[in-house]
Structures are given as C-alpha cells and as structure tokens.
C-alpha cells in the first residue's frame, strides 16, 4: 500500500522484546500465588498449634507437681490418687467408692463431706473418693474409655481390699462412670446411686424429638461445645481455649447454669475449696475437663438403656436422684430413662437444682436409701 512504512526488526531485537514480555507476564502471578501460599501455610500451622493441647504437667519428684495423698499403681502403670472418709475400712459395714463430677476432685466427695458424721459412724460407712484420670493427682489416661473407667474402679477396690462387693456413687459427670460399672462390672456391685447424672444427648435409644427438645434448651454456646465434643473431639481443646466464640459455660463457672437453689447453696459447695481448687486442672485442661467432655458426650460403647437389672434377687438397688429445676441436666431425659428402666428407683426433688446434695439432710437420705433401702 502506498505510503506504508515497513519497519525492519532484527532477530536480536525480537528476542529481547519477547523475553521482556514473558518476564512481565509471568512475574505478577507467582508473587500473588506465593503470598497466598505463605498465608495458607501460616494459617494451617497456627490452626494446628492451636488445636494441639500441650503436654500434661508431670506429677511427682524430682521436678513435677507435688503428690499429697496416697496413690495406687494400676496394671497399666498409671496411678490413681485417693482419699478415705468415714470409719476405718477394717470395721466398716458398708464400703462405698465415690466418683466426682466434671471439673472436680477427690476432696469434693459430697456424700462424705455433707452427710451427718453421726450417721456415718452409726451405719459404719467407709468412703473412698479418687481423682479420675487427668484430674488432681491421678495420671492421665490417653486411652481412656467408658470400660477403662469401670476397670479403674474395680482395681481400686481390689488394691484397697474393699471386698468382693462394694457400693458406687457418682455425682453429675461421675454418674457416667456408674453406668459403666453397671455395664462392665455388675457382679462387683452391692448397690449404686447416680446423683444428677449427666445424660449424653446422642444415646441411641433416646427419642430424637425428646433429645432435641432438651438440647435446644441449653445455652447456644454450650450446644456448640457439645457438638464439637461429639462430632470433632480433636478440636475440643481449641474450641474451649480460642477467643473467637464463647466456650462451655461450666468451664467458666458461669452462674447462668445455676438454679435458684444452687445459688443459695454456693456457700456450702465452695466452703474450704480455696487452698485446693488449683489442683483440679493442674495437669492441664485437656487432660481433665476437655477429655471429660469428649468421653461423656462422645459416641458411647453401649447404651445405658440396654443394661439389665443387676439385682434380680433384690440383693441391691440402683437409685437415680434428680432435681426438677436442674439447669445443667434436663430432667425430661432423666424421667424417660427411669421409665425405660423400671428396676431403677427414681427420686425427683421438687425445686432442687444440680447441687442439691449439699442441701441439709439430702446426703443422709441418699446414703440411707442406698444402704438400707429406705429414707
């Protein structure tokens, strides 16, 4: 075409132009990609570290936490710390193993500390309370199951020479260990009492509608904490230590979960706890309260409502004690369990909350019903 000016481009100039173009187009993408990659790796590293609980603190000398009470050594090498109450076991007529609740310790054996000393002396009662694994001065059990809880109790009884049969009493989360005893060592039990026992909302034979209704009445943050413990137990530590969302109210000792009666009983169940309160979680929150949540609200190895009556000849009894104003354990679920297991003697206290055993005279009633079959 006339007037068109054709420019000649040398081979070296063309190569240079091509190199610059490629360099410019390829350099912008990797920088953004690598920034994103570094961010993802950093986030995953943070998330992993946040989800991994620290190692439990060591117990015993030379550089561990002090051991202040007797301990037994179990067959797997772990130790259980215990405390004895009541008359000496050599002269005792009744021998009871007490299982403490969530975020608790062997010193808080309510049936021993709140019962009348005169009644304990009159009936000849010897009570052994122990720190559950990971609490207080008992070694953690990374392989803990419902069955291992029952076997720990059996071995404790054997090493302390409590006899071929003994009574068991569990309060709150400790009640789940009593279900385990009824399942795995019923032949060793002379009787059992569950005081305000925590119910797992995912037990198979709980009616879905009833369970969902009870679950929905819990605080939203507690619903989420229990969901994590049940469905994603590996994240229980992270969920209850992160600051983005509120964690389980019982961990924070929130008064929101207390009934009117519970509030009135605060002076009684906190009396004398100051010097020993720090021992409860001293080995780490994961080994105590977080593992407790995982086991208590995880997938159980059995359904309590499949358990058969261990006392067909009425040689013993199983009692459930419950307050109808309990803000922690739904009374509706407890009523259903009692209906499905008619061999259980169910006692519901009007106006009582979760801490009702601390009320005047209640521990005496629990002991007389367990040991004598009458109030």
mmCIF file of C-alpha atoms in Angstrom:
data_model
loop_
_atom_site.group_PDB
_atom_site.id
_atom_site.type_symbol
_atom_site.label_atom_id
_atom_site.label_comp_id
_atom_site.label_asym_id
_atom_site.label_seq_id
_atom_site.Cartn_x
_atom_site.Cartn_y
_atom_site.Cartn_z
ATOM 1 C CA UNK A 1 0.000 0.000 0.000
ATOM 2 C CA UNK A 2 1.291 3.426 -0.913
ATOM 3 C CA UNK A 3 2.721 5.418 1.872
ATOM 4 C CA UNK A 4 3.068 2.445 4.210
ATOM 5 C CA UNK A 5 6.302 2.364 6.025
ATOM 6 C CA UNK A 6 7.619 -1.044 6.875
ATOM 7 C CA UNK A 7 9.883 -1.321 9.885
ATOM 8 C CA UNK A 8 12.521 -3.913 9.968
ATOM 9 C CA UNK A 9 13.034 -5.692 13.260
ATOM 10 C CA UNK A 10 16.254 -7.513 13.812
ATOM 11 C CA UNK A 11 16.284 -11.058 15.239
ATOM 12 C CA UNK A 12 18.080 -9.954 18.399
ATOM 13 C CA UNK A 13 15.578 -7.163 18.967
ATOM 14 C CA UNK A 14 12.681 -9.584 18.550
ATOM 15 C CA UNK A 15 14.166 -11.999 21.093
ATOM 16 C CA UNK A 16 14.714 -9.171 23.556
ATOM 17 C CA UNK A 17 11.135 -7.973 23.172
ATOM 18 C CA UNK A 18 9.775 -11.477 23.644
ATOM 19 C CA UNK A 19 11.851 -12.034 26.790
ATOM 20 C CA UNK A 20 10.629 -8.777 28.340
ATOM 21 C CA UNK A 21 7.015 -9.584 27.541
ATOM 22 C CA UNK A 22 7.226 -13.069 29.011
ATOM 23 C CA UNK A 23 9.087 -11.863 32.071
ATOM 24 C CA UNK A 24 6.482 -9.221 32.760
ATOM 25 C CA UNK A 25 3.502 -11.559 32.308
ATOM 26 C CA UNK A 26 4.985 -14.379 34.382
ATOM 27 C CA UNK A 27 6.319 -12.380 37.331
ATOM 28 C CA UNK A 28 2.990 -10.907 38.500
ATOM 29 C CA UNK A 29 1.211 -14.263 39.003
ATOM 30 C CA UNK A 30 3.860 -16.076 41.115
ATOM 31 C CA UNK A 31 4.177 -13.213 43.595
ATOM 32 C CA UNK A 32 0.455 -13.278 44.372
ATOM 33 C CA UNK A 33 0.405 -17.053 44.388
ATOM 34 C CA UNK A 34 3.307 -17.311 46.811
ATOM 35 C CA UNK A 35 1.793 -14.712 49.139
ATOM 36 C CA UNK A 36 -1.417 -16.743 49.219
ATOM 37 C CA UNK A 37 0.536 -19.961 49.724
ATOM 38 C CA UNK A 38 2.526 -18.479 52.605
ATOM 39 C CA UNK A 39 -0.701 -17.224 54.183
ATOM 40 C CA UNK A 40 -2.354 -20.651 53.887
ATOM 41 C CA UNK A 41 0.678 -22.439 55.326
ATOM 42 C CA UNK A 42 0.888 -19.945 58.171
ATOM 43 C CA UNK A 43 -2.815 -20.284 58.923
ATOM 44 C CA UNK A 44 -2.626 -24.079 58.926
ATOM 45 C CA UNK A 45 0.409 -24.001 61.203
ATOM 46 C CA UNK A 46 -1.394 -21.658 63.597
ATOM 47 C CA UNK A 47 -4.541 -23.783 63.482
ATOM 48 C CA UNK A 48 -2.553 -26.967 64.124
ATOM 49 C CA UNK A 49 -0.721 -25.461 67.073
ATOM 50 C CA UNK A 50 -3.958 -24.063 68.468
ATOM 51 C CA UNK A 51 -5.727 -27.420 68.179
ATOM 52 C CA UNK A 52 -2.926 -29.447 69.748
ATOM 53 C CA UNK A 53 -3.134 -29.466 73.535
ATOM 54 C CA UNK A 54 0.119 -29.042 75.462
ATOM 55 C CA UNK A 55 1.708 -31.988 77.198
ATOM 56 C CA UNK A 56 0.287 -32.629 80.680
ATOM 57 C CA UNK A 57 2.321 -31.361 83.580
ATOM 58 C CA UNK A 58 4.380 -34.027 85.279
ATOM 59 C CA UNK A 59 3.415 -35.381 88.674
ATOM 60 C CA UNK A 60 5.878 -36.235 91.420
ATOM 61 C CA UNK A 61 9.513 -35.621 92.197
ATOM 62 C CA UNK A 62 12.066 -34.508 91.332
ATOM 63 C CA UNK A 63 10.630 -31.720 89.205
ATOM 64 C CA UNK A 64 6.916 -32.456 88.958
ATOM 65 C CA UNK A 65 3.800 -31.356 90.795
ATOM 66 C CA UNK A 66 3.691 -32.435 94.445
ATOM 67 C CA UNK A 67 1.828 -35.604 95.445
ATOM 68 C CA UNK A 68 -0.005 -35.043 98.703
ATOM 69 C CA UNK A 69 -2.282 -38.083 99.063
ATOM 70 C CA UNK A 70 -1.872 -41.862 98.664
ATOM 71 C CA UNK A 71 -1.930 -43.383 95.183
ATOM 72 C CA UNK A 72 -2.233 -46.906 93.830
ATOM 73 C CA UNK A 73 -0.389 -48.159 90.762
ATOM 74 C CA UNK A 74 -2.691 -49.711 88.184
ATOM 75 C CA UNK A 75 -1.818 -52.662 85.967
ATOM 76 C CA UNK A 76 -1.070 -50.375 83.015
ATOM 77 C CA UNK A 77 1.407 -48.312 85.067
ATOM 78 C CA UNK A 78 -0.837 -45.324 85.751
ATOM 79 C CA UNK A 79 -1.518 -44.091 89.268
ATOM 80 C CA UNK A 80 -4.828 -43.199 90.910
ATOM 81 C CA UNK A 81 -4.859 -40.793 93.841
ATOM 82 C CA UNK A 82 -7.484 -41.350 96.517
ATOM 83 C CA UNK A 83 -8.768 -40.124 99.871
ATOM 84 C CA UNK A 84 -10.645 -42.091 102.519
ATOM 85 C CA UNK A 85 -13.526 -40.867 104.671
ATOM 86 C CA UNK A 86 -15.689 -42.304 107.422
ATOM 87 C CA UNK A 87 -14.914 -45.202 109.746
ATOM 88 C CA UNK A 88 -11.823 -47.357 109.145
ATOM 89 C CA UNK A 89 -12.422 -49.958 106.452
ATOM 90 C CA UNK A 90 -11.406 -52.747 108.843
ATOM 91 C CA UNK A 91 -14.535 -52.143 110.934
ATOM 92 C CA UNK A 92 -16.823 -50.751 108.230
ATOM 93 C CA UNK A 93 -20.092 -52.453 107.418
ATOM 94 C CA UNK A 94 -20.573 -50.555 104.164
ATOM 95 C CA UNK A 95 -17.829 -49.605 101.708
ATOM 96 C CA UNK A 96 -18.505 -47.018 99.026
ATOM 97 C CA UNK A 97 -16.441 -45.725 96.111
ATOM 98 C CA UNK A 98 -17.415 -42.162 95.222
ATOM 99 C CA UNK A 99 -16.864 -40.762 91.710
ATOM 100 C CA UNK A 100 -16.601 -36.969 91.449
ATOM 101 C CA UNK A 101 -18.151 -34.861 88.724
ATOM 102 C CA UNK A 102 -16.949 -32.518 85.988
ATOM 103 C CA UNK A 103 -14.161 -30.084 86.893
ATOM 104 C CA UNK A 104 -13.906 -31.607 90.356
ATOM 105 C CA UNK A 105 -11.578 -33.593 92.583
ATOM 106 C CA UNK A 106 -11.479 -36.293 95.269
ATOM 107 C CA UNK A 107 -11.878 -33.758 98.072
ATOM 108 C CA UNK A 108 -15.356 -32.831 96.858
ATOM 109 C CA UNK A 109 -16.995 -36.104 97.909
ATOM 110 C CA UNK A 110 -20.337 -34.593 98.808
ATOM 111 C CA UNK A 111 -21.837 -37.720 100.407
ATOM 112 C CA UNK A 112 -18.861 -37.821 102.782
ATOM 113 C CA UNK A 113 -18.465 -34.110 103.488
ATOM 114 C CA UNK A 114 -22.158 -33.175 103.689
ATOM 115 C CA UNK A 115 -23.561 -36.271 105.375
ATOM 116 C CA UNK A 116 -24.030 -36.368 109.117
ATOM 117 C CA UNK A 117 -20.900 -37.699 110.889
ATOM 118 C CA UNK A 118 -23.247 -39.376 113.348
ATOM 119 C CA UNK A 119 -24.972 -41.291 110.529
ATOM 120 C CA UNK A 120 -21.664 -42.376 109.011
ATOM 121 C CA UNK A 121 -20.495 -43.592 112.406
ATOM 122 C CA UNK A 122 -23.808 -45.277 113.260
ATOM 123 C CA UNK A 123 -24.048 -47.215 109.994
ATOM 124 C CA UNK A 124 -20.322 -47.932 109.790
ATOM 125 C CA UNK A 125 -19.631 -46.331 106.403
ATOM 126 C CA UNK A 126 -16.220 -46.173 104.759
ATOM 127 C CA UNK A 127 -15.978 -43.976 101.648
ATOM 128 C CA UNK A 128 -13.139 -43.870 99.119
ATOM 129 C CA UNK A 129 -13.045 -40.907 96.756
ATOM 130 C CA UNK A 130 -10.467 -40.763 93.960
ATOM 131 C CA UNK A 131 -9.238 -38.348 91.319
ATOM 132 C CA UNK A 132 -10.443 -39.504 87.937
ATOM 133 C CA UNK A 133 -7.661 -39.791 85.287
ATOM 134 C CA UNK A 134 -6.094 -36.426 84.468
ATOM 135 C CA UNK A 135 -7.656 -34.703 87.454
ATOM 136 C CA UNK A 136 -5.812 -33.728 90.615
ATOM 137 C CA UNK A 137 -3.029 -36.202 91.323
ATOM 138 C CA UNK A 138 -4.142 -39.124 89.133
ATOM 139 C CA UNK A 139 -2.190 -39.800 85.951
ATOM 140 C CA UNK A 140 -3.924 -39.061 82.639
ATOM 141 C CA UNK A 141 -5.158 -41.957 80.538
ATOM 142 C CA UNK A 142 -4.746 -41.190 76.822
ATOM 143 C CA UNK A 143 -6.593 -44.437 76.078
ATOM 144 C CA UNK A 144 -9.471 -43.723 78.426
ATOM 145 C CA UNK A 145 -12.836 -45.291 77.613
ATOM 146 C CA UNK A 146 -16.044 -45.959 79.484
ATOM 147 C CA UNK A 147 -14.864 -49.500 80.123
ATOM 148 C CA UNK A 148 -11.497 -48.357 81.482
ATOM 149 C CA UNK A 149 -13.370 -46.124 83.952
ATOM 150 C CA UNK A 150 -15.170 -49.164 85.377
ATOM 151 C CA UNK A 151 -11.992 -51.242 85.461
ATOM 152 C CA UNK A 152 -10.135 -48.460 87.303
ATOM 153 C CA UNK A 153 -12.835 -48.541 89.983
ATOM 154 C CA UNK A 154 -12.647 -52.315 90.249
ATOM 155 C CA UNK A 155 -8.873 -52.276 90.580
ATOM 156 C CA UNK A 156 -9.034 -49.505 93.172
ATOM 157 C CA UNK A 157 -11.436 -51.634 95.226
ATOM 158 C CA UNK A 158 -9.182 -54.673 94.949
ATOM 159 C CA UNK A 159 -5.974 -52.893 95.882
ATOM 160 C CA UNK A 160 -7.653 -51.260 98.881
ATOM 161 C CA UNK A 161 -9.233 -54.559 99.991
ATOM 162 C CA UNK A 162 -12.799 -53.308 99.882
ATOM 163 C CA UNK A 163 -14.134 -56.814 99.405
ATOM 164 C CA UNK A 164 -15.778 -58.813 96.648
ATOM 165 C CA UNK A 165 -18.713 -56.377 96.524
ATOM 166 C CA UNK A 166 -18.885 -52.643 97.152
ATOM 167 C CA UNK A 167 -21.209 -49.691 96.566
ATOM 168 C CA UNK A 168 -20.636 -46.975 93.967
ATOM 169 C CA UNK A 169 -21.957 -43.405 93.968
ATOM 170 C CA UNK A 170 -21.394 -40.900 91.177
ATOM 171 C CA UNK A 171 -22.297 -37.240 91.053
ATOM 172 C CA UNK A 172 -23.004 -35.334 87.814
ATOM 173 C CA UNK A 173 -20.419 -36.417 85.200
ATOM 174 C CA UNK A 174 -19.273 -39.058 87.671
ATOM 175 C CA UNK A 175 -22.616 -40.744 87.130
ATOM 176 C CA UNK A 176 -21.431 -41.843 83.707
ATOM 177 C CA UNK A 177 -18.773 -43.973 85.398
ATOM 178 C CA UNK A 178 -21.571 -45.619 87.390
ATOM 179 C CA UNK A 179 -23.346 -46.564 84.141
ATOM 180 C CA UNK A 180 -20.037 -48.117 83.084
ATOM 181 C CA UNK A 181 -19.860 -50.122 86.306
ATOM 182 C CA UNK A 182 -23.403 -51.388 85.749
ATOM 183 C CA UNK A 183 -22.379 -52.456 82.258
ATOM 184 C CA UNK A 184 -18.913 -53.936 82.823
ATOM 185 C CA UNK A 185 -18.629 -54.979 86.490
ATOM 186 C CA UNK A 186 -22.188 -55.533 87.761
ATOM 187 C CA UNK A 187 -21.069 -58.664 89.649
ATOM 188 C CA UNK A 188 -18.899 -56.487 91.911
ATOM 189 C CA UNK A 189 -21.645 -54.085 92.945
ATOM 190 C CA UNK A 190 -23.652 -54.197 96.147
ATOM 191 C CA UNK A 191 -25.635 -51.152 95.032
ATOM 192 C CA UNK A 192 -25.316 -47.959 93.017
ATOM 193 C CA UNK A 193 -26.531 -44.395 93.218
ATOM 194 C CA UNK A 194 -26.413 -41.793 90.443
ATOM 195 C CA UNK A 195 -26.829 -38.209 91.648
ATOM 196 C CA UNK A 196 -27.908 -35.723 88.956
ATOM 197 C CA UNK A 197 -26.096 -37.851 86.342
ATOM 198 C CA UNK A 198 -25.216 -36.127 83.077
ATOM 199 C CA UNK A 199 -27.074 -37.543 80.064
ATOM 200 C CA UNK A 200 -25.489 -37.916 76.632
ATOM 201 C CA UNK A 201 -27.918 -36.424 74.096
ATOM 202 C CA UNK A 202 -26.693 -38.904 71.467
ATOM 203 C CA UNK A 203 -27.625 -42.134 73.266
ATOM 204 C CA UNK A 204 -29.290 -44.213 70.522
ATOM 205 C CA UNK A 205 -32.465 -45.104 72.389
ATOM 206 C CA UNK A 206 -33.331 -41.592 73.472
ATOM 207 C CA UNK A 207 -36.264 -40.427 71.315
ATOM 208 C CA UNK A 208 -34.900 -37.934 68.817
ATOM 209 C CA UNK A 209 -37.637 -35.374 69.435
ATOM 210 C CA UNK A 210 -37.227 -35.546 73.222
ATOM 211 C CA UNK A 211 -33.453 -35.305 73.000
ATOM 212 C CA UNK A 212 -33.546 -32.390 70.551
ATOM 213 C CA UNK A 213 -36.052 -30.537 72.702
ATOM 214 C CA UNK A 214 -33.850 -30.906 75.794
ATOM 215 C CA UNK A 215 -30.736 -29.997 73.813
ATOM 216 C CA UNK A 216 -32.343 -26.855 72.404
ATOM 217 C CA UNK A 217 -32.936 -25.550 75.935
ATOM 218 C CA UNK A 218 -29.198 -25.437 76.615
ATOM 219 C CA UNK A 219 -27.287 -22.198 76.045
ATOM 220 C CA UNK A 220 -26.257 -21.793 72.399
ATOM 221 C CA UNK A 221 -22.560 -21.749 73.279
ATOM 222 C CA UNK A 222 -22.976 -24.977 75.258
ATOM 223 C CA UNK A 223 -24.772 -26.593 72.334
ATOM 224 C CA UNK A 224 -21.806 -25.793 70.120
ATOM 225 C CA UNK A 225 -19.298 -27.014 72.703
ATOM 226 C CA UNK A 226 -21.089 -30.343 72.959
ATOM 227 C CA UNK A 227 -21.394 -30.632 69.167
ATOM 228 C CA UNK A 228 -17.643 -30.231 68.880
ATOM 229 C CA UNK A 229 -17.010 -32.786 71.647
ATOM 230 C CA UNK A 230 -19.289 -35.303 69.944
ATOM 231 C CA UNK A 231 -18.505 -34.798 66.263
ATOM 232 C CA UNK A 232 -14.984 -33.294 66.285
ATOM 233 C CA UNK A 233 -13.341 -34.319 69.576
ATOM 234 C CA UNK A 234 -9.885 -33.482 68.244
ATOM 235 C CA UNK A 235 -10.953 -29.815 68.272
ATOM 236 C CA UNK A 236 -12.363 -29.747 71.807
ATOM 237 C CA UNK A 237 -9.215 -28.185 73.243
ATOM 238 C CA UNK A 238 -9.115 -25.496 70.562
ATOM 239 C CA UNK A 239 -12.818 -24.708 70.824
ATOM 240 C CA UNK A 240 -12.675 -24.190 74.563
ATOM 241 C CA UNK A 241 -9.470 -22.131 74.568
ATOM 242 C CA UNK A 242 -9.970 -19.905 71.487
ATOM 243 C CA UNK A 243 -11.254 -16.363 71.962
ATOM 244 C CA UNK A 244 -13.440 -16.008 68.855
ATOM 245 C CA UNK A 245 -16.528 -17.702 70.304
ATOM 246 C CA UNK A 246 -17.685 -18.311 73.887
ATOM 247 C CA UNK A 247 -16.895 -21.767 75.227
ATOM 248 C CA UNK A 248 -18.681 -24.151 77.603
ATOM 249 C CA UNK A 249 -20.280 -22.234 80.477
ATOM 250 C CA UNK A 250 -19.428 -24.860 83.092
ATOM 251 C CA UNK A 251 -15.730 -24.399 82.301
ATOM 252 C CA UNK A 252 -16.025 -20.684 83.031
ATOM 253 C CA UNK A 253 -18.006 -21.400 86.237
ATOM 254 C CA UNK A 254 -20.795 -19.200 84.904
ATOM 255 C CA UNK A 255 -23.652 -18.578 87.354
ATOM 256 C CA UNK A 256 -26.030 -18.711 84.383
ATOM 257 C CA UNK A 257 -26.248 -22.503 84.710
ATOM 258 C CA UNK A 258 -27.260 -22.414 88.371
ATOM 259 C CA UNK A 259 -30.818 -22.653 89.641
ATOM 260 C CA UNK A 260 -32.219 -20.584 92.483
ATOM 261 C CA UNK A 261 -31.451 -23.363 94.968
ATOM 262 C CA UNK A 262 -27.924 -23.727 93.533
ATOM 263 C CA UNK A 263 -27.295 -20.037 94.133
ATOM 264 C CA UNK A 264 -28.416 -20.415 97.728
ATOM 265 C CA UNK A 265 -26.087 -23.406 98.197
ATOM 266 C CA UNK A 266 -22.975 -21.665 96.817
ATOM 267 C CA UNK A 267 -21.502 -21.004 100.287
ATOM 268 C CA UNK A 268 -21.760 -24.708 101.115
ATOM 269 C CA UNK A 269 -20.220 -26.207 97.991
ATOM 270 C CA UNK A 270 -17.427 -23.617 97.848
ATOM 271 C CA UNK A 271 -16.534 -23.740 101.550
ATOM 272 C CA UNK A 272 -12.889 -24.644 102.111
ATOM 273 C CA UNK A 273 -12.074 -25.036 98.413
ATOM 274 C CA UNK A 274 -9.669 -22.130 98.095
ATOM 275 C CA UNK A 275 -6.411 -23.923 99.008
ATOM 276 C CA UNK A 276 -7.113 -26.971 96.829
ATOM 277 C CA UNK A 277 -9.090 -25.539 93.911
ATOM 278 C CA UNK A 278 -5.923 -25.210 91.833
ATOM 279 C CA UNK A 279 -5.321 -28.957 91.968
ATOM 280 C CA UNK A 280 -8.378 -29.773 89.860
ATOM 281 C CA UNK A 281 -6.914 -28.770 86.470
ATOM 282 C CA UNK A 282 -3.266 -28.646 87.499
ATOM 283 C CA UNK A 283 -2.147 -31.215 84.897
ATOM 284 C CA UNK A 284 -3.801 -29.267 82.095
ATOM 285 C CA UNK A 285 -7.326 -28.522 80.961
ATOM 286 C CA UNK A 286 -7.198 -31.004 78.109
ATOM 287 C CA UNK A 287 -6.340 -33.987 80.314
ATOM 288 C CA UNK A 288 -9.120 -33.153 82.767
ATOM 289 C CA UNK A 289 -12.159 -31.201 81.628
ATOM 290 C CA UNK A 290 -11.737 -31.461 77.836
ATOM 291 C CA UNK A 291 -11.197 -35.216 77.795
ATOM 292 C CA UNK A 292 -14.166 -35.453 80.161
ATOM 293 C CA UNK A 293 -16.355 -33.732 77.561
ATOM 294 C CA UNK A 294 -15.090 -35.955 74.765
ATOM 295 C CA UNK A 295 -15.854 -39.164 76.634
ATOM 296 C CA UNK A 296 -19.062 -38.032 78.278
ATOM 297 C CA UNK A 297 -20.615 -36.664 75.082
ATOM 298 C CA UNK A 298 -18.827 -38.790 72.504
ATOM 299 C CA UNK A 299 -20.109 -41.968 70.892
ATOM 300 C CA UNK A 300 -20.628 -44.440 73.712
ATOM 301 C CA UNK A 301 -19.610 -48.077 73.548
ATOM 302 C CA UNK A 302 -23.034 -49.059 74.891
ATOM 303 C CA UNK A 303 -26.460 -47.602 75.515
ATOM 304 C CA UNK A 304 -27.387 -47.394 79.224
ATOM 305 C CA UNK A 305 -30.965 -48.264 78.355
ATOM 306 C CA UNK A 306 -29.790 -51.696 77.199
ATOM 307 C CA UNK A 307 -28.451 -52.508 80.678
ATOM 308 C CA UNK A 308 -30.299 -55.243 82.529
ATOM 309 C CA UNK A 309 -31.148 -55.281 86.209
ATOM 310 C CA UNK A 310 -28.037 -56.497 88.077
ATOM 311 C CA UNK A 311 -30.065 -57.249 91.212
ATOM 312 C CA UNK A 312 -32.687 -59.786 90.150
ATOM 313 C CA UNK A 313 -32.956 -61.127 93.682
ATOM 314 C CA UNK A 314 -33.340 -57.643 95.183
ATOM 315 C CA UNK A 315 -29.961 -58.045 96.866
ATOM 316 C CA UNK A 316 -29.122 -54.474 95.923
ATOM 317 C CA UNK A 317 -30.590 -51.439 94.194
ATOM 318 C CA UNK A 318 -29.824 -48.693 91.719
ATOM 319 C CA UNK A 319 -31.070 -45.178 92.515
ATOM 320 C CA UNK A 320 -31.208 -42.025 90.406
ATOM 321 C CA UNK A 321 -31.568 -38.734 92.254
ATOM 322 C CA UNK A 322 -32.624 -35.678 90.290
ATOM 323 C CA UNK A 323 -33.759 -32.107 90.895
ATOM 324 C CA UNK A 324 -36.660 -30.894 88.780
ATOM 325 C CA UNK A 325 -35.047 -27.436 88.458
ATOM 326 C CA UNK A 326 -31.656 -28.672 87.256
ATOM 327 C CA UNK A 327 -30.312 -26.208 84.656
ATOM 328 C CA UNK A 328 -27.420 -28.484 83.636
ATOM 329 C CA UNK A 329 -29.048 -31.897 83.210
ATOM 330 C CA UNK A 330 -32.520 -31.925 81.616
ATOM 331 C CA UNK A 331 -34.986 -33.624 83.947
ATOM 332 C CA UNK A 332 -37.125 -34.724 80.995
ATOM 333 C CA UNK A 333 -34.397 -37.095 79.802
ATOM 334 C CA UNK A 334 -33.905 -38.476 83.295
ATOM 335 C CA UNK A 335 -37.618 -39.208 83.579
ATOM 336 C CA UNK A 336 -37.586 -41.080 80.291
ATOM 337 C CA UNK A 337 -34.625 -43.211 81.377
ATOM 338 C CA UNK A 338 -36.401 -44.089 84.619
ATOM 339 C CA UNK A 339 -39.497 -45.096 82.638
ATOM 340 C CA UNK A 340 -37.486 -47.357 80.347
ATOM 341 C CA UNK A 341 -35.618 -48.982 83.250
ATOM 342 C CA UNK A 342 -38.331 -49.602 85.843
ATOM 343 C CA UNK A 343 -35.923 -51.525 88.072
ATOM 344 C CA UNK A 344 -34.212 -48.201 88.847
ATOM 345 C CA UNK A 345 -35.589 -46.346 91.854
ATOM 346 C CA UNK A 346 -36.101 -42.779 90.699
ATOM 347 C CA UNK A 347 -36.150 -39.882 93.174
ATOM 348 C CA UNK A 348 -37.092 -36.435 91.879
ATOM 349 C CA UNK A 349 -36.797 -33.495 94.264
ATOM 350 C CA UNK A 350 -39.125 -30.563 93.723
ATOM 351 C CA UNK A 351 -37.435 -27.180 93.440
ATOM 352 C CA UNK A 352 -33.962 -28.752 93.536
ATOM 353 C CA UNK A 353 -31.159 -27.757 91.189
ATOM 354 C CA UNK A 354 -27.949 -29.514 90.249
ATOM 355 C CA UNK A 355 -26.178 -29.061 93.588
ATOM 356 C CA UNK A 356 -28.989 -30.396 95.779
ATOM 357 C CA UNK A 357 -26.804 -32.999 97.608
ATOM 358 C CA UNK A 358 -25.293 -30.061 99.510
ATOM 359 C CA UNK A 359 -28.681 -29.150 100.974
ATOM 360 C CA UNK A 360 -29.240 -30.073 104.602
ATOM 361 C CA UNK A 361 -30.097 -33.724 105.096
ATOM 362 C CA UNK A 362 -30.034 -34.787 101.427
ATOM 363 C CA UNK A 363 -26.767 -36.739 101.577
ATOM 364 C CA UNK A 364 -28.134 -38.605 104.594
ATOM 365 C CA UNK A 365 -31.228 -39.532 102.583
ATOM 366 C CA UNK A 366 -29.121 -40.726 99.659
ATOM 367 C CA UNK A 367 -26.986 -42.945 101.908
ATOM 368 C CA UNK A 368 -29.927 -44.438 103.800
ATOM 369 C CA UNK A 369 -31.782 -45.225 100.579
ATOM 370 C CA UNK A 370 -28.664 -46.832 99.048
ATOM 371 C CA UNK A 371 -27.587 -48.856 102.065
ATOM 372 C CA UNK A 372 -30.831 -49.574 103.892
ATOM 373 C CA UNK A 373 -33.387 -49.318 101.107
ATOM 374 C CA UNK A 374 -35.325 -46.661 102.932
ATOM 375 C CA UNK A 375 -35.269 -42.977 103.774
#
